[in-house]
Short mmCIF file of C-alpha atoms and ligand atoms in Angstrom, two decimals:
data_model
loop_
_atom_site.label_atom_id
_atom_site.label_comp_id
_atom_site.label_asym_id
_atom_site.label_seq_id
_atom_site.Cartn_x
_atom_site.Cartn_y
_atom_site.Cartn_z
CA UNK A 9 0.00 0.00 0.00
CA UNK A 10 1.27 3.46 -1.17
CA UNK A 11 1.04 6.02 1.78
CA UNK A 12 -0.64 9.28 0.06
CA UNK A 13 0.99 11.61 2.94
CA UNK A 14 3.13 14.35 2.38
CA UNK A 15 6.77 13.17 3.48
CA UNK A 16 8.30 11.63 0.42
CA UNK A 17 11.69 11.90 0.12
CA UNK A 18 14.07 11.31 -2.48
CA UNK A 19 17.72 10.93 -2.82
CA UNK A 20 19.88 12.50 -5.48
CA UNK A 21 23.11 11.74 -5.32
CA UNK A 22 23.17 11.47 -1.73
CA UNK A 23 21.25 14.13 -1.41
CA UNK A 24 17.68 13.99 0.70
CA UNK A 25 15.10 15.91 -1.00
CA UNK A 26 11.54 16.63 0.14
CA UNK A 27 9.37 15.63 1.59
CA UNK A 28 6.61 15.75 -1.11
CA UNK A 29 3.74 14.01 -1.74
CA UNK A 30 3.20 11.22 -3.61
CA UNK A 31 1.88 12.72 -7.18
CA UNK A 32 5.08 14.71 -6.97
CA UNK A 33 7.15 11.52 -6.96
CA UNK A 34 5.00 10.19 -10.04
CA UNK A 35 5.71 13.19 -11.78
CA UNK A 36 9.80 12.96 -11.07
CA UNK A 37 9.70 9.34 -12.42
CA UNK A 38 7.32 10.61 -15.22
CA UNK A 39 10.28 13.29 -16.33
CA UNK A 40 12.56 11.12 -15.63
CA UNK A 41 14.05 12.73 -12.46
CA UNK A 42 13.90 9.82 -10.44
CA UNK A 43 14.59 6.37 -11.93
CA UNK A 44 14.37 2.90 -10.99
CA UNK A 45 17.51 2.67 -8.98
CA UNK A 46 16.97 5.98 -7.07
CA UNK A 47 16.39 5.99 -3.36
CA UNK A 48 12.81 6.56 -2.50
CA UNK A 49 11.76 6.76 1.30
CA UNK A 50 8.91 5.05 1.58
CA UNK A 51 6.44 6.77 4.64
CA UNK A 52 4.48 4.02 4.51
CA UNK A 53 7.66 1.17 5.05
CA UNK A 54 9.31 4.38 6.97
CA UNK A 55 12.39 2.48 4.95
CA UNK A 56 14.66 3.84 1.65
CA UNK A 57 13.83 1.89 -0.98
CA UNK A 58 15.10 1.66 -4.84
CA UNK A 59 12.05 3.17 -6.78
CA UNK A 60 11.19 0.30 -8.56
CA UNK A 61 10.94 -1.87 -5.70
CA UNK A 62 8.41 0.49 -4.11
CA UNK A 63 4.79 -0.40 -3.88
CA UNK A 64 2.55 2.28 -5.55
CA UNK A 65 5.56 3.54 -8.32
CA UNK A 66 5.04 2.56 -11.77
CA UNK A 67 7.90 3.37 -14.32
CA UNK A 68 7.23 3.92 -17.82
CA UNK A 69 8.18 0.14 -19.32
CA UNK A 70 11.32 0.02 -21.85
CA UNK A 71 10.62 -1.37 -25.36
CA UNK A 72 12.84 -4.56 -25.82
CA UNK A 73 15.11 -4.52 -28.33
CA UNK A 74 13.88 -4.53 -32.12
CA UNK A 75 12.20 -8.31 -33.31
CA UNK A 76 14.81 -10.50 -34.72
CA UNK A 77 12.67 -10.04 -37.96
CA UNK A 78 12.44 -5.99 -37.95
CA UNK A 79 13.69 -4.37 -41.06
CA UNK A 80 16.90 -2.93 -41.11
CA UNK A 81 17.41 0.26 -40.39
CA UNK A 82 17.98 2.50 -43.47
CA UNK A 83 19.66 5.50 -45.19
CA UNK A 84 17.93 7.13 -47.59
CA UNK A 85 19.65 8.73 -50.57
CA UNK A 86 19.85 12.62 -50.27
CA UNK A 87 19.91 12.63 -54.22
CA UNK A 88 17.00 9.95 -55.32
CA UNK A 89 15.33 9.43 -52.14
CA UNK A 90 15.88 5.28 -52.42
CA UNK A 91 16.18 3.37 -48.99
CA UNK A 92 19.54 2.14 -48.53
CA UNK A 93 21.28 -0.42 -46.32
CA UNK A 94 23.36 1.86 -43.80
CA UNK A 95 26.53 0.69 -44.81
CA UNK A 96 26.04 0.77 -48.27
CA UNK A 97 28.79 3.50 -49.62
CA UNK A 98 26.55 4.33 -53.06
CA UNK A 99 22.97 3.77 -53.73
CA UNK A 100 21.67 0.73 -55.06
CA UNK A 101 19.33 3.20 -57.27
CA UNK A 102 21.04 6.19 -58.76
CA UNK A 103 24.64 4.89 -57.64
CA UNK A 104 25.86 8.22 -56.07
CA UNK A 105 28.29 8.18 -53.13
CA UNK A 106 25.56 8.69 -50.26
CA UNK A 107 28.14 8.38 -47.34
CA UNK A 108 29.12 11.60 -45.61
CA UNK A 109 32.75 12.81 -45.72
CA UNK A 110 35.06 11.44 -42.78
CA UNK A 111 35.04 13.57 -39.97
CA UNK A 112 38.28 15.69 -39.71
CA UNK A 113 38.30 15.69 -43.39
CA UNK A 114 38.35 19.64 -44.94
CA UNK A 115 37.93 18.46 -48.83
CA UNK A 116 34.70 17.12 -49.95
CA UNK A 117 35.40 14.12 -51.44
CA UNK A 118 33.36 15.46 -54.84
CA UNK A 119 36.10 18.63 -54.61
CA UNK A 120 38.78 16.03 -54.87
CA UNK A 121 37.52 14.25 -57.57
CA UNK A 122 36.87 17.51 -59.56
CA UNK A 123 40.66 18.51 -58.51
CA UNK A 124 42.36 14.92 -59.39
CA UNK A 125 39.81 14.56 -63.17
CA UNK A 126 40.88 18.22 -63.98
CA UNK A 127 44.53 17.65 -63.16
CA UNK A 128 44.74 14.13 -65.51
CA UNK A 129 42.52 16.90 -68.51
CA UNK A 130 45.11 19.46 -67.91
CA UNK A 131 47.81 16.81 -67.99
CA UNK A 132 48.82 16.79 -71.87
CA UNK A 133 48.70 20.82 -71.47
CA UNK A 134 51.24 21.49 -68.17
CA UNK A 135 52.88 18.03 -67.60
CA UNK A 136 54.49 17.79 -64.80
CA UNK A 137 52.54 20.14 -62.66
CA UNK A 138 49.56 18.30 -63.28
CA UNK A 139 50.52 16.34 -60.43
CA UNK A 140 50.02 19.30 -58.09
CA UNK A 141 46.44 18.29 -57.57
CA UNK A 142 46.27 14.89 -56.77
CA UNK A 143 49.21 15.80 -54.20
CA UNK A 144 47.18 18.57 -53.01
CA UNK A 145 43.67 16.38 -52.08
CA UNK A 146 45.66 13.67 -50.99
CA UNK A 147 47.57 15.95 -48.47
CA UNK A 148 44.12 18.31 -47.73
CA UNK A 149 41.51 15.26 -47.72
CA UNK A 150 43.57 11.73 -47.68
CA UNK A 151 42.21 11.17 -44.46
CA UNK A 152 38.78 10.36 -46.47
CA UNK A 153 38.99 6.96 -48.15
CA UNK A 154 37.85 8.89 -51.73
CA UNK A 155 40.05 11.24 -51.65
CA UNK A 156 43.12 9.08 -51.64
CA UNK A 157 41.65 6.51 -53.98
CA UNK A 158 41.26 9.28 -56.40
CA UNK A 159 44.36 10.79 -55.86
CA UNK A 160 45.65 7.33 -56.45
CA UNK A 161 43.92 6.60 -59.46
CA UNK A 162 45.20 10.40 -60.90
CA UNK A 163 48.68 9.32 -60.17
CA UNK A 164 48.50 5.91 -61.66
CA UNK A 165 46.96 7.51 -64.61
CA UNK A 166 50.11 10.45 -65.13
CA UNK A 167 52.32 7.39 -64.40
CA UNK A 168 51.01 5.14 -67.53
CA UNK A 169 50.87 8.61 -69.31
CA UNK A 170 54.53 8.91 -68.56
CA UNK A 171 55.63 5.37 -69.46
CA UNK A 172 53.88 6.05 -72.73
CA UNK A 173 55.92 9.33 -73.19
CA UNK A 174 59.51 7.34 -72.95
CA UNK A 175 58.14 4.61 -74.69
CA UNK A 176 57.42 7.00 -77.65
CA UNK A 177 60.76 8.48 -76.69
CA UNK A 178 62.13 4.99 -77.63
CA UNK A 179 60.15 4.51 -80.40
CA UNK A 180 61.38 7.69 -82.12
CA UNK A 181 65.32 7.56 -81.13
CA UNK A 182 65.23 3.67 -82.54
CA UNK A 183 62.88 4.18 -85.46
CA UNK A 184 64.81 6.77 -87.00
CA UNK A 185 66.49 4.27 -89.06
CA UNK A 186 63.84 3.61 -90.81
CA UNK A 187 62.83 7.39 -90.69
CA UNK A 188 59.05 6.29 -89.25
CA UNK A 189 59.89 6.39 -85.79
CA UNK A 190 59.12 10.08 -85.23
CA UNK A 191 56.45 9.53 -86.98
CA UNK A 192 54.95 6.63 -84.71
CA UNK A 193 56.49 8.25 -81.85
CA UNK A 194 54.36 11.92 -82.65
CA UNK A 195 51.46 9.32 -83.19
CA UNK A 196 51.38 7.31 -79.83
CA UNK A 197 51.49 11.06 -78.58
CA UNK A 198 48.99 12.49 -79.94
CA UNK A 199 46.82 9.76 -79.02
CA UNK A 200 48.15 9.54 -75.16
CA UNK A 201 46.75 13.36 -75.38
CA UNK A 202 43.35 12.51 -76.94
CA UNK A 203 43.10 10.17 -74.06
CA UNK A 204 43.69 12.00 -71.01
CA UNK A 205 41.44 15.00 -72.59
CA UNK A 206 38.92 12.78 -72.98
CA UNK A 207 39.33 10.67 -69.51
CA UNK A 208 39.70 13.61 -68.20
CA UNK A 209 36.32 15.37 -69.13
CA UNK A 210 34.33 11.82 -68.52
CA UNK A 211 35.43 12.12 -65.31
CA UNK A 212 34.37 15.87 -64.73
CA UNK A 213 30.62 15.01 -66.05
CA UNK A 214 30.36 11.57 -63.68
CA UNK A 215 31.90 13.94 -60.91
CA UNK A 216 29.08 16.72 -62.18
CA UNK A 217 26.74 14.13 -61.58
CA UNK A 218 28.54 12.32 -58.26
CA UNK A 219 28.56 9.33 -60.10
CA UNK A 220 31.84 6.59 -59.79
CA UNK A 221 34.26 6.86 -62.21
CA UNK A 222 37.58 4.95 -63.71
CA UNK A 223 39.97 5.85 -65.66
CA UNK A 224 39.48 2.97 -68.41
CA UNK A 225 42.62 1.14 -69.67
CA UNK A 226 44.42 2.09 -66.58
CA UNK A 227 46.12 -0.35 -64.26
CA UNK A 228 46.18 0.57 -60.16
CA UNK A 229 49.63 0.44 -60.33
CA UNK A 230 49.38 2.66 -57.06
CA UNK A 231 46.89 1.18 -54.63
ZN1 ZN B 11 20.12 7.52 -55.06
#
């Protein structure tokens, strides 16, 4: 039997408060102020008690945990709206990268991308210095997985682009003998350039559109 008198008490952290009536106590469990392992004296027992083993206090019950058969929870794309499994890292739907950047990270990993794809365009144009970019997001955002793997795949792509160059390099020295080796040589060129223009503005549109990208032909000679 709950006593309905006024001298309640409660303990907070040692702490005797009251004395209050009963409704008051029902109202601290209610906001939470007094849970089941606070110290409740009881006027009727004239004893402390823990809350929950006091006759007359009701505490709010706790759900269980979810149903072994509950759906799992889900992430829904910011860019389609599609339901996707939390640690998917693109959606199943429109493909885009739906995970949020690393924490700690100060380059969006779409920044990168545009930085590293503009870098391997520009390459055929300012050569060496191409590889300014790539450096740069892999110094400013390698701490986010993307940003390194598309630093990485920028630098494997000047790297192939430079084997080609000595190759040609080869190709012209050795083939001058026959006189066609410049020729060869300007071709293999002129195609490595086509390329990289071309790579290079594929991968600004899927960037445009957040969408995954490779640079085709390439091998991850850096992983
Ligand atoms: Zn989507």
């Amino acid at each position: 039997m709950s006593d309905t008198s006024n001298n309640w008490f409660w303990s907070q952290a040692g702490t005797t408060l009251g004395p209050v009536d009963i409704d008051e106590i029902r109202r601290l469990i209610a906001a939470g102020s007094i849970d089941r392992k606070t110290w409740v004296f009881d006027p009727a027992q004239g004893a402390w008690a823990a809350a929950e083993m006091v006759p007359g206090l009701v505490f709010p019950a706790v759900p269980p945990t979810a149903p072994p058969d509950a759906p799992q929870s889900v992430v829904y794309c910011r860019f389609c709206g599609a339901s996707n499994a939390p640690t998917a890292p693109r959606c199943v739907s429109c493909a885009r990268d739906i995970t949020m950047p690393t924490s700690g990270t100060t380059l969006e990993p779409r920044t990168g991308a545009i930085i590293c794809r503009a870098c391997v365009l520009a390459l055929p144009f300012i050569n060496i210095f191409a590889v300014i970019g790539p450096l740069l997001v892999l110094v400013l955002g390698g701490k986010d997985a993307r940003n390194s793997a598309e630093a990485k795949a920028a630098f494997n792509c000047m790297l192939v682009s430079l084997l080609v160059c000595i190759f040609a390099g080869f190709v012209a020295v050795f083939g001058l003998l026959c006189l066609v080796g410049p020729i060869v040589a300007g071709l293999i060129g002129a195609a490595l350039a086509v390329y990289l223009v071309v790579a290079g503005i594929m991968g600004l549109l899927a960037a445009a559109d957040d969408k995954p990208f490779e640079y085709p032909l390439i091998p991850r000679i850096i992983r």
